[in-house]
CSV table of C-alpha atoms in Angstrom, one decimal:
chain,number,residue,atom,x,y,z
A,1,UNK,CA,-17.9,-20.1,2.1
A,2,UNK,CA,-16.3,-17.2,1.1
A,3,UNK,CA,-15.1,-18.7,-2.7
A,4,UNK,CA,-12.1,-16.2,-3.7
A,5,UNK,CA,-10.7,-15.6,-7.2
A,6,UNK,CA,-7.4,-14.2,-7.7
A,7,UNK,CA,-6.6,-11.3,-10.6
A,8,UNK,CA,-2.9,-11.0,-11.2
A,9,UNK,CA,-0.8,-14.2,-10.8
A,10,UNK,CA,2.2,-12.7,-9.8
A,11,UNK,CA,4.8,-12.3,-6.8
A,12,UNK,CA,2.2,-10.9,-4.3
A,13,UNK,CA,-0.3,-12.5,-5.7
A,14,UNK,CA,0.9,-15.1,-3.6
A,15,UNK,CA,0.4,-14.2,-0.5
A,16,UNK,CA,-2.7,-12.9,-0.9
A,17,UNK,CA,-4.0,-16.8,-1.9
A,18,UNK,CA,-1.0,-17.9,1.0
A,19,UNK,CA,-3.5,-16.3,3.2
A,20,UNK,CA,-6.8,-17.0,1.8
A,21,UNK,CA,-6.1,-20.5,2.2
A,22,UNK,CA,-5.0,-21.1,6.1
A,23,UNK,CA,-7.9,-19.3,6.5
A,24,UNK,CA,-11.5,-21.7,7.1
A,25,UNK,CA,-14.8,-21.5,5.4
A,26,UNK,CA,-12.6,-19.8,2.6
A,27,UNK,CA,-11.5,-21.5,-1.0
A,28,UNK,CA,-9.5,-20.1,-3.6
A,29,UNK,CA,-11.9,-20.7,-7.2
A,30,UNK,CA,-10.2,-19.0,-9.8
A,31,UNK,CA,-7.0,-17.5,-11.3
A,32,UNK,CA,-7.6,-14.2,-13.9
A,33,UNK,CA,-3.9,-13.3,-15.7
A,34,UNK,CA,-3.6,-12.6,-19.0
A,35,UNK,CA,-0.2,-14.8,-19.2
A,36,UNK,CA,-1.9,-18.3,-20.2
A,37,UNK,CA,1.7,-20.2,-18.7
A,38,UNK,CA,1.8,-18.4,-15.6
A,39,UNK,CA,-1.9,-18.3,-14.6
A,40,UNK,CA,-1.9,-22.0,-14.9
A,41,UNK,CA,1.6,-22.4,-12.1
A,42,UNK,CA,-0.1,-20.1,-10.0
A,43,UNK,CA,-3.7,-22.2,-9.9
A,44,UNK,CA,-2.1,-26.4,-9.9
A,45,UNK,CA,0.4,-24.3,-6.9
A,46,UNK,CA,-3.1,-23.9,-4.9
A,47,UNK,CA,-5.0,-26.4,-5.9
A,48,UNK,CA,-6.8,-24.2,-7.8
A,49,UNK,CA,-9.6,-25.3,-10.3
A,50,UNK,CA,-9.9,-21.9,-12.5
A,51,UNK,CA,-8.0,-20.4,-15.7
A,52,UNK,CA,-9.8,-17.3,-16.6
A,53,UNK,CA,-7.3,-14.8,-19.5
A,54,UNK,CA,-10.1,-11.7,-18.5
A,55,UNK,CA,-12.3,-10.1,-15.4
A,56,UNK,CA,-14.9,-10.7,-18.3
A,57,UNK,CA,-14.4,-14.3,-18.8
A,58,UNK,CA,-14.6,-14.7,-14.7
A,59,UNK,CA,-17.5,-12.9,-14.4
A,60,UNK,CA,-19.3,-14.3,-16.9
A,61,UNK,CA,-19.2,-17.9,-14.9
A,62,UNK,CA,-19.5,-16.4,-11.9
A,63,UNK,CA,-18.5,-18.8,-9.8
A,64,UNK,CA,-17.4,-16.8,-6.4
A,65,UNK,CA,-18.6,-14.4,-4.2
A,66,UNK,CA,-14.6,-11.8,-4.1
A,67,UNK,CA,-11.6,-11.2,-4.9
A,68,UNK,CA,-8.1,-9.9,-4.8
A,69,UNK,CA,-7.5,-7.1,-6.8
A,70,UNK,CA,-3.1,-7.8,-7.7
A,71,UNK,CA,-2.7,-6.0,-11.1
A,72,UNK,CA,-0.6,-4.0,-12.3
A,73,UNK,CA,-1.5,-0.2,-11.0
A,74,UNK,CA,-2.1,1.2,-13.7
A,75,UNK,CA,-5.0,-1.9,-14.6
A,76,UNK,CA,-6.4,-1.7,-10.8
A,77,UNK,CA,-9.8,0.9,-13.0
A,78,UNK,CA,-10.2,-1.3,-15.4
A,79,UNK,CA,-10.2,-3.5,-13.7
A,80,UNK,CA,-12.2,-4.0,-10.6
A,81,UNK,CA,-14.7,-0.9,-11.6
A,82,UNK,CA,-16.5,-4.7,-13.8
A,83,UNK,CA,-16.0,-6.9,-10.6
A,84,UNK,CA,-18.1,-3.6,-8.5
A,85,UNK,CA,-20.9,-4.0,-11.4
A,86,UNK,CA,-21.2,-7.4,-11.3
A,87,UNK,CA,-22.1,-6.6,-7.4
A,88,UNK,CA,-18.4,-8.5,-6.0
A,89,UNK,CA,-16.9,-7.4,-3.6
A,90,UNK,CA,-12.6,-6.4,-3.6
A,91,UNK,CA,-9.8,-6.2,-2.1
A,92,UNK,CA,-7.6,-4.0,-4.6
A,93,UNK,CA,-4.0,-3.5,-3.9
A,94,UNK,CA,-2.6,0.0,-3.7
A,95,UNK,CA,-2.2,2.6,-4.5
A,96,UNK,CA,-6.3,2.5,-5.7
A,97,UNK,CA,-5.9,3.4,-8.8
A,98,UNK,CA,-3.3,5.5,-11.1
A,99,UNK,CA,-4.7,8.9,-11.1
A,100,UNK,CA,-7.5,10.9,-8.2
A,101,UNK,CA,-10.6,10.7,-11.1
A,102,UNK,CA,-9.9,7.4,-11.7
A,103,UNK,CA,-9.8,6.4,-7.1
A,104,UNK,CA,-12.7,9.0,-7.2
A,105,UNK,CA,-14.7,7.1,-9.7
A,106,UNK,CA,-14.0,3.4,-8.3
A,107,UNK,CA,-14.5,5.4,-4.0
A,108,UNK,CA,-18.3,5.9,-5.6
A,109,UNK,CA,-19.1,3.0,-7.4
A,110,UNK,CA,-18.3,0.7,-4.2
A,111,UNK,CA,-20.0,2.3,-2.6
A,112,UNK,CA,-23.7,2.6,-4.8
A,113,UNK,CA,-22.8,-1.0,-5.2
A,114,UNK,CA,-22.8,-1.1,-1.7
A,115,UNK,CA,-19.7,-4.3,-1.6
A,116,UNK,CA,-17.2,-4.5,1.0
A,117,UNK,CA,-14.0,-2.9,0.2
A,118,UNK,CA,-10.8,-2.5,1.4
A,119,UNK,CA,-6.9,-1.0,-0.3
A,120,UNK,CA,-4.6,-4.7,0.9
A,121,UNK,CA,-2.2,-0.6,2.8
A,122,UNK,CA,-0.7,-3.4,4.3
A,123,UNK,CA,0.7,-0.9,7.2
A,124,UNK,CA,-2.3,-2.2,9.2
A,125,UNK,CA,-1.4,-4.8,10.0
A,126,UNK,CA,1.3,-3.8,12.0
A,127,UNK,CA,0.1,-3.7,15.9
A,128,UNK,CA,2.3,-0.2,16.2
A,129,UNK,CA,0.4,1.7,13.9
A,130,UNK,CA,-3.3,1.0,15.0
A,131,UNK,CA,-2.2,1.9,19.0
A,132,UNK,CA,0.1,5.1,18.0
A,133,UNK,CA,-2.6,5.9,16.5
A,134,UNK,CA,-5.9,5.3,19.5
A,135,UNK,CA,-3.0,7.3,20.9
A,136,UNK,CA,-2.8,10.5,19.3
A,137,UNK,CA,-7.0,10.4,18.8
A,138,UNK,CA,-6.7,9.3,22.6
A,139,UNK,CA,-5.1,13.2,23.2
A,140,UNK,CA,-2.1,11.7,24.3
A,141,UNK,CA,0.1,13.2,23.2
A,142,UNK,CA,-2.0,16.5,22.8
A,143,UNK,CA,-2.4,18.8,19.5
A,144,UNK,CA,-0.3,17.0,16.9
A,145,UNK,CA,2.3,19.3,16.0
A,146,UNK,CA,4.8,17.9,13.8
A,147,UNK,CA,6.1,14.8,11.8
A,148,UNK,CA,9.3,12.7,10.2
A,149,UNK,CA,8.2,9.7,8.0
A,150,UNK,CA,10.3,7.0,6.0
A,151,UNK,CA,10.3,4.3,4.3
A,152,UNK,CA,13.7,2.8,3.2
A,153,UNK,CA,14.6,-0.3,1.0
A,154,UNK,CA,17.0,-1.1,-1.4
A,155,UNK,CA,16.8,-3.6,-3.6
A,156,UNK,CA,18.0,-1.7,-6.6
A,157,UNK,CA,21.3,-1.6,-4.6
A,158,UNK,CA,21.7,-5.5,-3.4
A,159,UNK,CA,20.2,-8.3,-4.5
A,160,UNK,CA,18.0,-10.0,-1.1
A,161,UNK,CA,14.7,-10.2,-3.3
A,162,UNK,CA,16.3,-11.3,-6.7
A,163,UNK,CA,18.3,-9.5,-9.4
A,164,UNK,CA,16.1,-6.8,-10.3
A,165,UNK,CA,17.8,-6.3,-13.3
A,166,UNK,CA,16.9,-10.4,-15.0
A,167,UNK,CA,13.1,-10.7,-13.2
A,168,UNK,CA,10.1,-9.8,-14.9
A,169,UNK,CA,8.5,-8.5,-11.0
A,170,UNK,CA,10.7,-5.9,-10.0
A,171,UNK,CA,11.1,-4.7,-13.7
A,172,UNK,CA,7.8,-3.4,-13.7
A,173,UNK,CA,7.9,-1.0,-10.7
A,174,UNK,CA,10.7,0.6,-12.8
A,175,UNK,CA,8.7,0.9,-16.2
A,176,UNK,CA,6.4,3.6,-16.2
A,177,UNK,CA,5.4,2.1,-19.6
A,178,UNK,CA,4.7,-1.3,-17.4
A,179,UNK,CA,1.9,0.9,-15.2
A,180,UNK,CA,4.3,1.3,-12.7
A,181,UNK,CA,4.1,4.8,-10.2
A,182,UNK,CA,8.0,4.3,-8.9
A,183,UNK,CA,8.7,4.6,-5.1
A,184,UNK,CA,6.1,7.4,-4.9
A,185,UNK,CA,2.8,4.5,-5.5
A,186,UNK,CA,4.8,1.7,-4.4
A,187,UNK,CA,5.6,2.5,-0.8
A,188,UNK,CA,5.0,6.7,-0.7
A,189,UNK,CA,1.3,5.7,-1.2
A,190,UNK,CA,1.9,3.3,2.3
A,191,UNK,CA,4.3,5.7,4.1
A,192,UNK,CA,2.0,8.9,3.6
A,193,UNK,CA,-0.9,6.0,4.7
A,194,UNK,CA,1.4,5.4,7.4
A,195,UNK,CA,2.0,8.8,8.9
A,196,UNK,CA,-1.7,10.4,8.2
A,197,UNK,CA,-3.5,7.4,9.3
A,198,UNK,CA,-1.7,8.3,13.4
A,199,UNK,CA,-1.0,11.7,13.1
A,200,UNK,CA,-5.2,11.1,12.6
A,201,UNK,CA,-5.4,14.5,9.3
A,202,UNK,CA,-5.0,14.2,6.2
A,203,UNK,CA,-2.7,16.3,3.6
A,204,UNK,CA,-4.1,19.5,3.1
A,205,UNK,CA,-0.6,20.8,0.8
A,206,UNK,CA,2.2,18.8,-0.2
A,207,UNK,CA,5.9,19.6,-2.1
A,208,UNK,CA,7.8,17.1,-3.9
A,209,UNK,CA,11.4,15.7,-4.9
A,210,UNK,CA,10.6,12.9,-8.0
A,211,UNK,CA,14.6,11.5,-8.7
A,212,UNK,CA,14.8,8.4,-11.1
A,213,UNK,CA,18.5,7.8,-11.3
A,214,UNK,CA,20.7,6.6,-14.0
A,215,UNK,CA,20.0,2.0,-13.5
A,216,UNK,CA,21.2,0.4,-17.0
A,217,UNK,CA,23.1,2.3,-20.4
A,218,UNK,CA,20.4,4.4,-22.6
A,219,UNK,CA,17.8,3.3,-18.7
A,220,UNK,CA,16.4,0.6,-20.3
A,221,UNK,CA,16.0,-3.5,-19.3
A,222,UNK,CA,15.2,-4.9,-22.4
A,223,UNK,CA,10.9,-4.3,-22.7
A,224,UNK,CA,12.0,-2.2,-19.7
A,225,UNK,CA,12.0,1.7,-19.5
A,226,UNK,CA,14.1,2.4,-16.7
A,227,UNK,CA,11.6,5.7,-16.1
A,228,UNK,CA,9.5,6.3,-13.6
A,229,UNK,CA,10.9,7.1,-10.1
A,230,UNK,CA,13.6,5.7,-7.3
A,231,UNK,CA,13.7,8.2,-4.5
A,232,UNK,CA,10.6,10.7,-3.6
A,233,UNK,CA,10.5,13.7,-0.6
A,234,UNK,CA,8.0,15.9,0.4
A,235,UNK,CA,7.1,18.4,2.8
A,236,UNK,CA,3.0,17.9,3.3
A,237,UNK,CA,1.3,19.8,5.7
A,238,UNK,CA,-1.9,17.8,6.8
A,239,UNK,CA,-5.6,19.6,7.1
A,240,UNK,CA,-4.8,20.0,11.8
A,241,UNK,CA,-2.1,22.1,11.3
A,242,UNK,CA,1.2,19.8,11.6
A,243,UNK,CA,3.5,19.7,9.4
A,244,UNK,CA,6.0,17.0,8.7
A,245,UNK,CA,8.1,15.5,5.5
A,246,UNK,CA,7.7,11.4,4.0
A,247,UNK,CA,10.5,10.5,2.3
A,248,UNK,CA,10.0,7.4,1.1
A,249,UNK,CA,13.6,4.9,-1.6
A,250,UNK,CA,13.7,1.7,-3.3
A,251,UNK,CA,17.8,2.6,-2.8
A,252,UNK,CA,18.3,2.7,1.1
A,253,UNK,CA,21.4,0.8,1.7
A,254,UNK,CA,20.9,-0.5,4.5
A,255,UNK,CA,17.2,-0.9,4.8
A,256,UNK,CA,15.6,-4.0,3.3
A,257,UNK,CA,12.0,-2.5,4.0
A,258,UNK,CA,11.4,-0.1,7.0
A,259,UNK,CA,9.6,2.1,7.8
A,260,UNK,CA,9.9,5.2,10.3
A,261,UNK,CA,7.3,7.2,12.3
A,262,UNK,CA,7.4,9.8,14.5
A,263,UNK,CA,5.7,12.5,15.7
A,264,UNK,CA,5.7,15.8,18.2
A,265,UNK,CA,2.4,17.0,20.0
A,266,UNK,CA,2.0,19.5,22.4
A,267,UNK,CA,2.4,16.7,25.3
A,268,UNK,CA,4.2,13.9,23.4
A,269,UNK,CA,5.6,12.6,21.2
A,270,UNK,CA,5.4,9.1,19.9
A,271,UNK,CA,8.1,6.4,17.9
A,272,UNK,CA,6.5,4.2,15.3
A,273,UNK,CA,9.1,1.6,13.9
A,274,UNK,CA,9.0,-1.3,11.5
A,275,UNK,CA,12.3,-2.7,11.1
A,276,UNK,CA,13.3,-6.0,9.9
A,277,UNK,CA,9.4,-7.1,11.1
A,278,UNK,CA,10.0,-6.2,14.5
A,279,UNK,CA,7.0,-3.5,15.7
A,280,UNK,CA,7.8,-1.1,17.9
A,281,UNK,CA,6.3,1.3,19.9
A,282,UNK,CA,8.0,3.5,21.9
A,283,UNK,CA,6.8,7.1,23.9
A,284,UNK,CA,7.2,10.0,26.2
A,285,UNK,CA,4.8,11.7,27.2
A,286,UNK,CA,4.0,14.5,30.6
A,287,UNK,CA,5.3,14.0,33.1
A,288,UNK,CA,8.3,12.9,30.8
A,289,UNK,CA,9.1,14.8,28.5
A,290,UNK,CA,11.1,17.5,30.6
A,291,UNK,CA,13.6,14.4,31.4
A,292,UNK,CA,12.8,13.6,28.1
A,293,UNK,CA,12.3,10.2,28.7
A,294,UNK,CA,11.1,7.3,25.9
A,295,UNK,CA,10.0,4.0,27.2
A,296,UNK,CA,9.0,0.8,25.4
A,297,UNK,CA,4.9,0.7,24.7
A,298,UNK,CA,2.6,-2.1,24.7
A,299,UNK,CA,1.0,-3.0,21.1
A,300,UNK,CA,-2.1,-4.9,20.6
A,301,UNK,CA,-1.9,-7.6,18.2
A,302,UNK,CA,-4.4,-7.0,15.0
A,303,UNK,CA,-5.8,-9.1,13.1
A,304,UNK,CA,-4.8,-9.1,8.6
A,305,UNK,CA,-6.4,-7.0,5.9
A,306,UNK,CA,-7.5,-10.7,4.9
A,307,UNK,CA,-9.3,-11.4,8.0
A,308,UNK,CA,-10.3,-8.2,7.6
A,309,UNK,CA,-11.4,-8.4,4.7
A,310,UNK,CA,-13.6,-12.4,5.4
A,311,UNK,CA,-14.9,-11.3,8.3
A,312,UNK,CA,-16.8,-7.9,6.5
A,313,UNK,CA,-17.2,-10.0,4.1
A,314,UNK,CA,-19.7,-12.0,6.3
A,315,UNK,CA,-20.7,-9.6,8.8
A,316,UNK,CA,-22.1,-7.8,6.3
A,317,UNK,CA,-20.1,-4.4,8.2
A,318,UNK,CA,-17.7,-1.6,5.6
A,319,UNK,CA,-14.1,-1.7,6.7
A,320,UNK,CA,-11.0,-0.3,7.0
A,321,UNK,CA,-8.9,1.3,4.7
A,322,UNK,CA,-11.9,2.0,2.1
A,323,UNK,CA,-12.0,2.8,-1.4
A,324,UNK,CA,-13.1,5.6,-0.5
A,325,UNK,CA,-9.5,6.3,2.1
A,326,UNK,CA,-7.7,4.9,-1.5
A,327,UNK,CA,-8.6,8.4,-3.4
A,328,UNK,CA,-8.5,10.7,-0.4
A,329,UNK,CA,-4.1,9.3,-0.7
A,330,UNK,CA,-4.6,9.0,-5.0
A,331,UNK,CA,-5.3,13.1,-4.3
A,332,UNK,CA,-2.0,13.2,-2.4
A,333,UNK,CA,0.4,11.1,-4.5
A,334,UNK,CA,-1.5,13.3,-8.0
A,335,UNK,CA,-0.4,16.9,-6.1
A,336,UNK,CA,3.3,15.5,-5.5
A,337,UNK,CA,2.8,14.4,-9.0
A,338,UNK,CA,1.9,17.6,-9.8
A,339,UNK,CA,4.8,19.4,-7.9
A,340,UNK,CA,7.6,17.9,-9.1
A,341,UNK,CA,6.4,18.7,-13.1
A,342,UNK,CA,6.3,22.6,-11.3
A,343,UNK,CA,9.4,22.5,-9.8
A,344,UNK,CA,8.6,21.0,-6.2
A,345,UNK,CA,6.3,24.0,-5.6
A,346,UNK,CA,3.5,23.7,-3.2
A,347,UNK,CA,0.7,22.1,-4.3
A,348,UNK,CA,-3.2,22.4,-2.0
A,349,UNK,CA,-4.0,17.9,-2.4
């Protein structure tokens, strides 16, 4: 039996708990939250006996094997490091940390501890992404030259997921004071991973613009200053020489939660989409290039990050995306922030 602790019991924590609760041989044994009412409600919902107000209290208790860290971005580092020191396996929400220095320290500590460590980059769960990465690695499209990628949400223009103006689970994502890195950290990290995983290379240089729109009188609602970026655009050069554009927004009316990626190489191109919860892969490969004929491609199913995390613990074998991958992505996010602060100048990652 693998005993799992959930740290942070807000909205996303419910997805983690539901995934673990559905697995054989896995038991949710504890919840951690600074809000007593919230952790009590969470534990009652999932039949969890023990609740704690801090990671340190949970470690003093110690009756767990692995933890899912679902706290706000800015406190991933300080809530994860004690777990690694105690030899606990950790699945941490993205982005791994608030800056590269913290992310690198987490990756180093995880490697030293020898524990299973994963970043919950959830679009690794999309079959089209995994198959597209395999095709590129196999040489099916030749040498990658160009790409375009987007992650489009619209929860700031419509209430499909709830009213962001009144619900704390959304308001904190708009406030740097509450640990948010804005759309760059929340979904930009996903689309960077999405694009660079498939293209087979990491970011080498970026030029970025981050924009925050006026959303309330005085730019604040209650205790939440609405100062985190709402839209981001980025030009990216990869280490394999490919160049492309990446953009993400929370104000893309007409899109609930859609990712797109087009990758072009010397022998073909791929079109990867995750739209309306549907995974789609299309390809134009030799000998269809002259006719520009695109075909739907089969996409074998993949296991979720939650399942692969538990399987890795059982097997004692590391699994991707790990903390080292999270640190690589964080370095690119830091470069994007630097670029924006320098008037969108090109920054080496």
